[in-house]
């Protein structure tokens, strides 16, 4: 198994690369997605969160009010630690389950938005960074995601710089061009990853 960490700044095209790698046969492990899954209605995770925070953190439809929880833990380190103590082990267990189910020659790609910021490169055999100029990130975030330019700039400024990301990359995928350009680059990347995994 080849364990790959995939990261990139917001709007760089990380999700697009992840989807293309999945199409080519990669097993995708999406930490943010798993963190949502483990507290879906009916899960022991959600029951534990409600036991800790009260049923005021539930929306009328029984799903977790993520915004409300976010506001509670943002202001209080102890509450954040309590939330993490519930969610992190569940996420870790689910990730191990997905890895254990993968074939011996699988390419397992972990989609990790804050890989650079959190210094996690050593956890992976290889780090792939999706890179695009800041102006391109801004353009995608405003035209395709409906963010204001100010909001998009603030989000980008809060993350690692392109240089910081490139410094920990084994592969940099340039996504400054068209989606067809990106597909060709992902094909070349996939060839290398699949060869290494085999
Ligand atoms: P990220 O996951 O890095 O935040 P996404 O993959 O969601 O970014 O890309 C942001 C937006 O830009 C999406 O709407 C995506 O479809 C679009 N996009 C990504 N790459 C390209 C590209 N090369 N050309 C045009 N649009 C792109």
PDB file of C-alpha atoms and ligand atoms in Angstrom:
ATOM      1  CA  UNK A   1       0.000   0.000   0.000  1.00  0.00           C
ATOM      2  CA  UNK A   2       1.219   3.460  -0.829  1.00  0.00           C
ATOM      3  CA  UNK A   3       0.013   6.089   1.630  1.00  0.00           C
ATOM      4  CA  UNK A   4      -0.277   9.480  -0.039  1.00  0.00           C
ATOM      5  CA  UNK A   5      -1.064  12.809   1.614  1.00  0.00           C
ATOM      6  CA  UNK A   6      -2.897  15.198  -0.721  1.00  0.00           C
ATOM      7  CA  UNK A   7      -3.118  18.860   0.137  1.00  0.00           C
ATOM      8  CA  UNK A   8      -3.467  22.303  -1.405  1.00  0.00           C
ATOM      9  CA  UNK A   9      -4.724  25.760  -0.593  1.00  0.00           C
ATOM     10  CA  UNK A  10      -8.418  26.524  -0.730  1.00  0.00           C
ATOM     11  CA  UNK A  11      -9.536  26.836  -4.362  1.00  0.00           C
ATOM     12  CA  UNK A  12      -6.317  25.264  -5.666  1.00  0.00           C
ATOM     13  CA  UNK A  13      -8.267  22.286  -7.001  1.00  0.00           C
ATOM     14  CA  UNK A  14      -7.479  19.678  -4.342  1.00  0.00           C
ATOM     15  CA  UNK A  15     -11.004  18.234  -4.473  1.00  0.00           C
ATOM     16  CA  UNK A  16     -10.822  18.072  -8.267  1.00  0.00           C
ATOM     17  CA  UNK A  17      -7.530  16.132  -8.044  1.00  0.00           C
ATOM     18  CA  UNK A  18      -8.975  13.847  -5.394  1.00  0.00           C
ATOM     19  CA  UNK A  19     -11.974  13.046  -7.635  1.00  0.00           C
ATOM     20  CA  UNK A  20      -9.695  12.363 -10.626  1.00  0.00           C
ATOM     21  CA  UNK A  21      -7.486  10.061  -8.538  1.00  0.00           C
ATOM     22  CA  UNK A  22     -10.568   8.189  -7.312  1.00  0.00           C
ATOM     23  CA  UNK A  23     -11.658   7.665 -10.948  1.00  0.00           C
ATOM     24  CA  UNK A  24      -8.224   6.219 -11.682  1.00  0.00           C
ATOM     25  CA  UNK A  25      -8.499   3.721  -8.836  1.00  0.00           C
ATOM     26  CA  UNK A  26      -7.158   5.410  -5.710  1.00  0.00           C
ATOM     27  CA  UNK A  27      -8.794   4.711  -2.355  1.00  0.00           C
ATOM     28  CA  UNK A  28      -9.678   8.164  -1.002  1.00  0.00           C
ATOM     29  CA  UNK A  29      -9.671   8.813   2.734  1.00  0.00           C
ATOM     30  CA  UNK A  30     -11.309  12.168   3.366  1.00  0.00           C
ATOM     31  CA  UNK A  31     -10.764  13.210   6.984  1.00  0.00           C
ATOM     32  CA  UNK A  32     -13.363  16.014   6.897  1.00  0.00           C
ATOM     33  CA  UNK A  33     -15.950  13.687   5.379  1.00  0.00           C
ATOM     34  CA  UNK A  34     -15.230  10.994   7.958  1.00  0.00           C
ATOM     35  CA  UNK A  35     -15.468  13.553  10.767  1.00  0.00           C
ATOM     36  CA  UNK A  36     -19.025  14.282   9.534  1.00  0.00           C
ATOM     37  CA  UNK A  37     -19.895  10.591   9.112  1.00  0.00           C
ATOM     38  CA  UNK A  38     -18.977   9.606  12.669  1.00  0.00           C
ATOM     39  CA  UNK A  39     -21.556  12.031  14.121  1.00  0.00           C
ATOM     40  CA  UNK A  40     -24.426  11.304  11.723  1.00  0.00           C
ATOM     41  CA  UNK A  41     -27.827  10.610  13.320  1.00  0.00           C
ATOM     42  CA  UNK A  42     -27.965   7.162  14.903  1.00  0.00           C
ATOM     43  CA  UNK A  43     -24.209   6.898  15.500  1.00  0.00           C
ATOM     44  CA  UNK A  44     -22.539   6.320  18.891  1.00  0.00           C
ATOM     45  CA  UNK A  45     -20.486   9.421  18.018  1.00  0.00           C
ATOM     46  CA  UNK A  46     -23.524  11.679  17.923  1.00  0.00           C
ATOM     47  CA  UNK A  47     -24.865  10.115  21.145  1.00  0.00           C
ATOM     48  CA  UNK A  48     -21.552  10.899  22.856  1.00  0.00           C
ATOM     49  CA  UNK A  49     -21.562  14.497  21.613  1.00  0.00           C
ATOM     50  CA  UNK A  50     -25.122  15.006  22.880  1.00  0.00           C
ATOM     51  CA  UNK A  51     -24.205  13.439  26.248  1.00  0.00           C
ATOM     52  CA  UNK A  52     -21.326  15.933  26.508  1.00  0.00           C
ATOM     53  CA  UNK A  53     -22.923  19.092  25.086  1.00  0.00           C
ATOM     54  CA  UNK A  54     -26.631  18.576  25.651  1.00  0.00           C
ATOM     55  CA  UNK A  55     -29.411  18.222  23.083  1.00  0.00           C
ATOM     56  CA  UNK A  56     -29.224  21.939  22.368  1.00  0.00           C
ATOM     57  CA  UNK A  57     -26.588  21.001  19.776  1.00  0.00           C
ATOM     58  CA  UNK A  58     -29.170  19.099  17.723  1.00  0.00           C
ATOM     59  CA  UNK A  59     -31.113  20.682  14.872  1.00  0.00           C
ATOM     60  CA  UNK A  60     -34.871  19.985  14.667  1.00  0.00           C
ATOM     61  CA  UNK A  61     -34.179  17.203  12.125  1.00  0.00           C
ATOM     62  CA  UNK A  62     -31.902  15.399  14.589  1.00  0.00           C
ATOM     63  CA  UNK A  63     -28.626  16.201  12.853  1.00  0.00           C
ATOM     64  CA  UNK A  64     -25.747  17.895  14.636  1.00  0.00           C
ATOM     65  CA  UNK A  65     -25.825  21.695  14.585  1.00  0.00           C
ATOM     66  CA  UNK A  66     -22.192  22.026  13.510  1.00  0.00           C
ATOM     67  CA  UNK A  67     -22.267  25.811  13.616  1.00  0.00           C
ATOM     68  CA  UNK A  68     -23.459  25.805  17.183  1.00  0.00           C
ATOM     69  CA  UNK A  69     -20.831  23.297  18.268  1.00  0.00           C
ATOM     70  CA  UNK A  70     -18.246  25.367  16.420  1.00  0.00           C
ATOM     71  CA  UNK A  71     -19.234  28.466  18.370  1.00  0.00           C
ATOM     72  CA  UNK A  72     -19.056  26.607  21.695  1.00  0.00           C
ATOM     73  CA  UNK A  73     -15.596  25.102  21.150  1.00  0.00           C
ATOM     74  CA  UNK A  74     -14.132  28.151  19.426  1.00  0.00           C
ATOM     75  CA  UNK A  75     -14.302  30.108  22.651  1.00  0.00           C
ATOM     76  CA  UNK A  76     -13.296  27.347  25.079  1.00  0.00           C
ATOM     77  CA  UNK A  77     -10.232  25.081  24.925  1.00  0.00           C
ATOM     78  CA  UNK A  78     -11.632  22.568  27.417  1.00  0.00           C
ATOM     79  CA  UNK A  79     -14.804  22.125  25.416  1.00  0.00           C
ATOM     80  CA  UNK A  80     -12.722  21.730  22.259  1.00  0.00           C
ATOM     81  CA  UNK A  81     -10.619  19.058  23.983  1.00  0.00           C
ATOM     82  CA  UNK A  82     -13.820  17.284  25.069  1.00  0.00           C
ATOM     83  CA  UNK A  83     -15.141  17.308  21.504  1.00  0.00           C
ATOM     84  CA  UNK A  84     -11.826  16.091  20.094  1.00  0.00           C
ATOM     85  CA  UNK A  85     -11.684  13.306  22.679  1.00  0.00           C
ATOM     86  CA  UNK A  86     -14.952  11.996  21.216  1.00  0.00           C
ATOM     87  CA  UNK A  87     -14.385  12.617  17.522  1.00  0.00           C
ATOM     88  CA  UNK A  88     -10.643  11.946  16.991  1.00  0.00           C
ATOM     89  CA  UNK A  89     -10.616   8.286  18.096  1.00  0.00           C
ATOM     90  CA  UNK A  90     -13.700   7.580  15.959  1.00  0.00           C
ATOM     91  CA  UNK A  91     -12.090   9.217  12.932  1.00  0.00           C
ATOM     92  CA  UNK A  92      -8.825   7.332  13.553  1.00  0.00           C
ATOM     93  CA  UNK A  93     -10.662   4.009  13.829  1.00  0.00           C
ATOM     94  CA  UNK A  94     -12.606   4.592  10.615  1.00  0.00           C
ATOM     95  CA  UNK A  95      -9.409   5.569   8.771  1.00  0.00           C
ATOM     96  CA  UNK A  96      -7.656   2.393   9.928  1.00  0.00           C
ATOM     97  CA  UNK A  97     -10.686   0.373   8.816  1.00  0.00           C
ATOM     98  CA  UNK A  98     -10.502   1.907   5.318  1.00  0.00           C
ATOM     99  CA  UNK A  99      -6.737   1.319   5.110  1.00  0.00           C
ATOM    100  CA  UNK A 100      -7.038  -2.271   6.289  1.00  0.00           C
ATOM    101  CA  UNK A 101      -9.726  -2.964   3.690  1.00  0.00           C
ATOM    102  CA  UNK A 102      -7.505  -1.665   0.853  1.00  0.00           C
ATOM    103  CA  UNK A 103      -5.630  -4.115  -1.382  1.00  0.00           C
ATOM    104  CA  UNK A 104      -1.886  -4.617  -0.714  1.00  0.00           C
ATOM    105  CA  UNK A 105      -1.007  -2.704  -3.900  1.00  0.00           C
ATOM    106  CA  UNK A 106      -3.610   0.058  -3.344  1.00  0.00           C
ATOM    107  CA  UNK A 107      -2.830   3.740  -3.588  1.00  0.00           C
ATOM    108  CA  UNK A 108      -4.503   5.229  -0.517  1.00  0.00           C
ATOM    109  CA  UNK A 109      -4.850   8.994  -0.803  1.00  0.00           C
ATOM    110  CA  UNK A 110      -5.540  10.974   2.355  1.00  0.00           C
ATOM    111  CA  UNK A 111      -7.233  14.282   1.557  1.00  0.00           C
ATOM    112  CA  UNK A 112      -5.822  16.589   4.259  1.00  0.00           C
ATOM    113  CA  UNK A 113      -6.554  20.316   3.863  1.00  0.00           C
ATOM    114  CA  UNK A 114      -4.209  21.398   6.696  1.00  0.00           C
ATOM    115  CA  UNK A 115      -1.398  18.895   6.141  1.00  0.00           C
ATOM    116  CA  UNK A 116       1.244  21.633   5.827  1.00  0.00           C
ATOM    117  CA  UNK A 117      -0.142  23.832   8.606  1.00  0.00           C
ATOM    118  CA  UNK A 118      -0.240  20.873  11.024  1.00  0.00           C
ATOM    119  CA  UNK A 119       3.186  19.481  10.064  1.00  0.00           C
ATOM    120  CA  UNK A 120       1.849  16.047   9.044  1.00  0.00           C
ATOM    121  CA  UNK A 121       4.102  15.237   6.056  1.00  0.00           C
ATOM    122  CA  UNK A 122       5.970  12.455   7.908  1.00  0.00           C
ATOM    123  CA  UNK A 123       2.737  10.447   8.223  1.00  0.00           C
ATOM    124  CA  UNK A 124       2.755   9.700   4.479  1.00  0.00           C
ATOM    125  CA  UNK A 125       5.012   7.867   2.028  1.00  0.00           C
ATOM    126  CA  UNK A 126       4.506  10.737  -0.395  1.00  0.00           C
ATOM    127  CA  UNK A 127       3.010  14.229  -0.273  1.00  0.00           C
ATOM    128  CA  UNK A 128       1.184  15.642  -3.300  1.00  0.00           C
ATOM    129  CA  UNK A 129       0.522  19.370  -3.350  1.00  0.00           C
ATOM    130  CA  UNK A 130      -1.999  20.967  -5.703  1.00  0.00           C
ATOM    131  CA  UNK A 131      -0.768  24.413  -6.613  1.00  0.00           C
ATOM    132  CA  UNK A 132      -2.280  27.415  -8.361  1.00  0.00           C
ATOM    133  CA  UNK A 133      -1.515  31.144  -8.320  1.00  0.00           C
ATOM    134  CA  UNK A 134      -3.365  33.131  -5.670  1.00  0.00           C
ATOM    135  CA  UNK A 135      -5.218  35.073  -8.383  1.00  0.00           C
ATOM    136  CA  UNK A 136      -6.516  31.774  -9.787  1.00  0.00           C
ATOM    137  CA  UNK A 137      -7.584  30.600  -6.321  1.00  0.00           C
ATOM    138  CA  UNK A 138      -9.439  33.904  -5.851  1.00  0.00           C
ATOM    139  CA  UNK A 139     -11.106  33.640  -9.217  1.00  0.00           C
ATOM    140  CA  UNK A 140     -12.352  30.081  -8.523  1.00  0.00           C
ATOM    141  CA  UNK A 141     -13.568  30.917  -5.029  1.00  0.00           C
ATOM    142  CA  UNK A 142     -15.478  34.015  -6.122  1.00  0.00           C
ATOM    143  CA  UNK A 143     -16.886  32.752  -9.437  1.00  0.00           C
ATOM    144  CA  UNK A 144     -17.561  29.101  -8.543  1.00  0.00           C
ATOM    145  CA  UNK A 145     -18.046  29.060  -4.800  1.00  0.00           C
ATOM    146  CA  UNK A 146     -19.808  32.409  -4.455  1.00  0.00           C
ATOM    147  CA  UNK A 147     -17.379  33.835  -1.883  1.00  0.00           C
ATOM    148  CA  UNK A 148     -16.686  37.532  -1.695  1.00  0.00           C
ATOM    149  CA  UNK A 149     -13.162  38.500  -2.704  1.00  0.00           C
ATOM    150  CA  UNK A 150     -12.477  39.804   0.787  1.00  0.00           C
ATOM    151  CA  UNK A 151     -13.548  36.530   2.383  1.00  0.00           C
ATOM    152  CA  UNK A 152     -11.533  34.497  -0.121  1.00  0.00           C
ATOM    153  CA  UNK A 153      -8.409  36.609   0.482  1.00  0.00           C
ATOM    154  CA  UNK A 154      -8.781  36.244   4.249  1.00  0.00           C
ATOM    155  CA  UNK A 155      -9.120  32.446   3.981  1.00  0.00           C
ATOM    156  CA  UNK A 156      -6.037  32.222   1.770  1.00  0.00           C
ATOM    157  CA  UNK A 157      -4.025  34.492   4.099  1.00  0.00           C
ATOM    158  CA  UNK A 158      -4.916  32.209   7.027  1.00  0.00           C
ATOM    159  CA  UNK A 159      -3.386  29.162   5.351  1.00  0.00           C
ATOM    160  CA  UNK A 160       0.189  28.106   4.626  1.00  0.00           C
ATOM    161  CA  UNK A 161       1.866  29.912   1.724  1.00  0.00           C
ATOM    162  CA  UNK A 162       2.462  28.249  -1.651  1.00  0.00           C
ATOM    163  CA  UNK A 163       6.175  28.177  -0.818  1.00  0.00           C
ATOM    164  CA  UNK A 164       5.580  26.390   2.511  1.00  0.00           C
ATOM    165  CA  UNK A 165       3.484  23.759   0.773  1.00  0.00           C
ATOM    166  CA  UNK A 166       5.892  23.260  -2.086  1.00  0.00           C
ATOM    167  CA  UNK A 167       8.737  22.803   0.416  1.00  0.00           C
ATOM    168  CA  UNK A 168       7.164  19.581   1.779  1.00  0.00           C
ATOM    169  CA  UNK A 169       5.908  18.241  -1.580  1.00  0.00           C
ATOM    170  CA  UNK A 170       7.201  15.146  -3.343  1.00  0.00           C
ATOM    171  CA  UNK A 171       4.915  15.977  -6.273  1.00  0.00           C
ATOM    172  CA  UNK A 172       3.523  19.407  -7.147  1.00  0.00           C
ATOM    173  CA  UNK A 173       0.475  19.345  -9.414  1.00  0.00           C
ATOM    174  CA  UNK A 174       0.249  22.631 -11.241  1.00  0.00           C
ATOM    175  CA  UNK A 175      -3.445  23.493 -11.589  1.00  0.00           C
ATOM    176  CA  UNK A 176      -3.121  26.917 -13.192  1.00  0.00           C
ATOM    177  CA  UNK A 177      -4.493  25.687 -16.515  1.00  0.00           C
ATOM    178  CA  UNK A 178      -7.674  24.077 -17.822  1.00  0.00           C
ATOM    179  CA  UNK A 179      -9.382  20.987 -16.440  1.00  0.00           C
ATOM    180  CA  UNK A 180      -8.003  19.037 -19.421  1.00  0.00           C
ATOM    181  CA  UNK A 181      -4.482  20.128 -18.449  1.00  0.00           C
ATOM    182  CA  UNK A 182      -5.213  18.968 -14.935  1.00  0.00           C
ATOM    183  CA  UNK A 183      -6.415  15.560 -16.140  1.00  0.00           C
ATOM    184  CA  UNK A 184      -3.196  15.038 -18.086  1.00  0.00           C
ATOM    185  CA  UNK A 185      -1.130  15.923 -15.027  1.00  0.00           C
ATOM    186  CA  UNK A 186      -3.142  13.591 -12.831  1.00  0.00           C
ATOM    187  CA  UNK A 187      -2.643  10.793 -15.399  1.00  0.00           C
ATOM    188  CA  UNK A 188       1.128  11.239 -15.107  1.00  0.00           C
ATOM    189  CA  UNK A 189       0.905  11.384 -11.320  1.00  0.00           C
ATOM    190  CA  UNK A 190      -1.251   8.253 -11.215  1.00  0.00           C
ATOM    191  CA  UNK A 191       1.238   6.338 -13.330  1.00  0.00           C
ATOM    192  CA  UNK A 192       3.955   7.105 -10.789  1.00  0.00           C
ATOM    193  CA  UNK A 193       1.786   6.357  -7.747  1.00  0.00           C
ATOM    194  CA  UNK A 194       0.475   3.053  -9.135  1.00  0.00           C
ATOM    195  CA  UNK A 195       4.003   1.962 -10.073  1.00  0.00           C
ATOM    196  CA  UNK A 196       5.316   2.745  -6.597  1.00  0.00           C
ATOM    197  CA  UNK A 197       2.381   0.958  -4.940  1.00  0.00           C
ATOM    198  CA  UNK A 198       2.981  -2.166  -7.052  1.00  0.00           C
TER     199      UNK A 198
HETATM  200  P1  LIG B   1     -10.220  22.963  -3.337  1.00  0.00           P
HETATM  201  O1  LIG B   1     -10.723  21.591  -3.020  1.00  0.00           O
HETATM  202  O2  LIG B   1      -8.742  23.004  -3.488  1.00  0.00           O
HETATM  203  O3  LIG B   1     -10.720  24.053  -2.435  1.00  0.00           O
HETATM  204  P2  LIG B   1     -11.784  22.611  -5.751  1.00  0.00           P
HETATM  205  O4  LIG B   1     -11.210  21.365  -6.329  1.00  0.00           O
HETATM  206  O5  LIG B   1     -13.115  22.519  -5.090  1.00  0.00           O
HETATM  207  O6  LIG B   1     -10.741  23.346  -4.772  1.00  0.00           O
HETATM  208  O7  LIG B   1     -11.803  23.724  -6.901  1.00  0.00           O
HETATM  209  C1  LIG B   1     -12.420  24.992  -6.703  1.00  0.00           C
HETATM  210  C2  LIG B   1     -13.371  25.271  -7.866  1.00  0.00           C
HETATM  211  O8  LIG B   1     -12.601  25.459  -9.059  1.00  0.00           O
HETATM  212  C3  LIG B   1     -14.312  24.118  -8.154  1.00  0.00           C
HETATM  213  O9  LIG B   1     -15.530  24.657  -8.573  1.00  0.00           O
HETATM  214  C4  LIG B   1     -13.616  23.373  -9.295  1.00  0.00           C
HETATM  215  O10 LIG B   1     -14.526  22.687 -10.117  1.00  0.00           O
HETATM  216  C5  LIG B   1     -12.941  24.495 -10.047  1.00  0.00           C
HETATM  217  N1  LIG B   1     -11.690  24.087 -10.718  1.00  0.00           N
HETATM  218  C6  LIG B   1     -10.697  23.331 -10.202  1.00  0.00           C
HETATM  219  N2  LIG B   1      -9.695  23.211 -11.081  1.00  0.00           N
HETATM  220  C7  LIG B   1     -10.055  23.886 -12.198  1.00  0.00           C
HETATM  221  C8  LIG B   1      -9.442  24.143 -13.480  1.00  0.00           C
HETATM  222  N3  LIG B   1      -8.233  23.673 -13.795  1.00  0.00           N
HETATM  223  N4  LIG B   1     -10.123  24.890 -14.354  1.00  0.00           N
HETATM  224  C9  LIG B   1     -11.337  25.392 -14.041  1.00  0.00           C
HETATM  225  N5  LIG B   1     -11.969  25.196 -12.865  1.00  0.00           N
HETATM  226  C10 LIG B   1     -11.346  24.455 -11.949  1.00  0.00           C
END
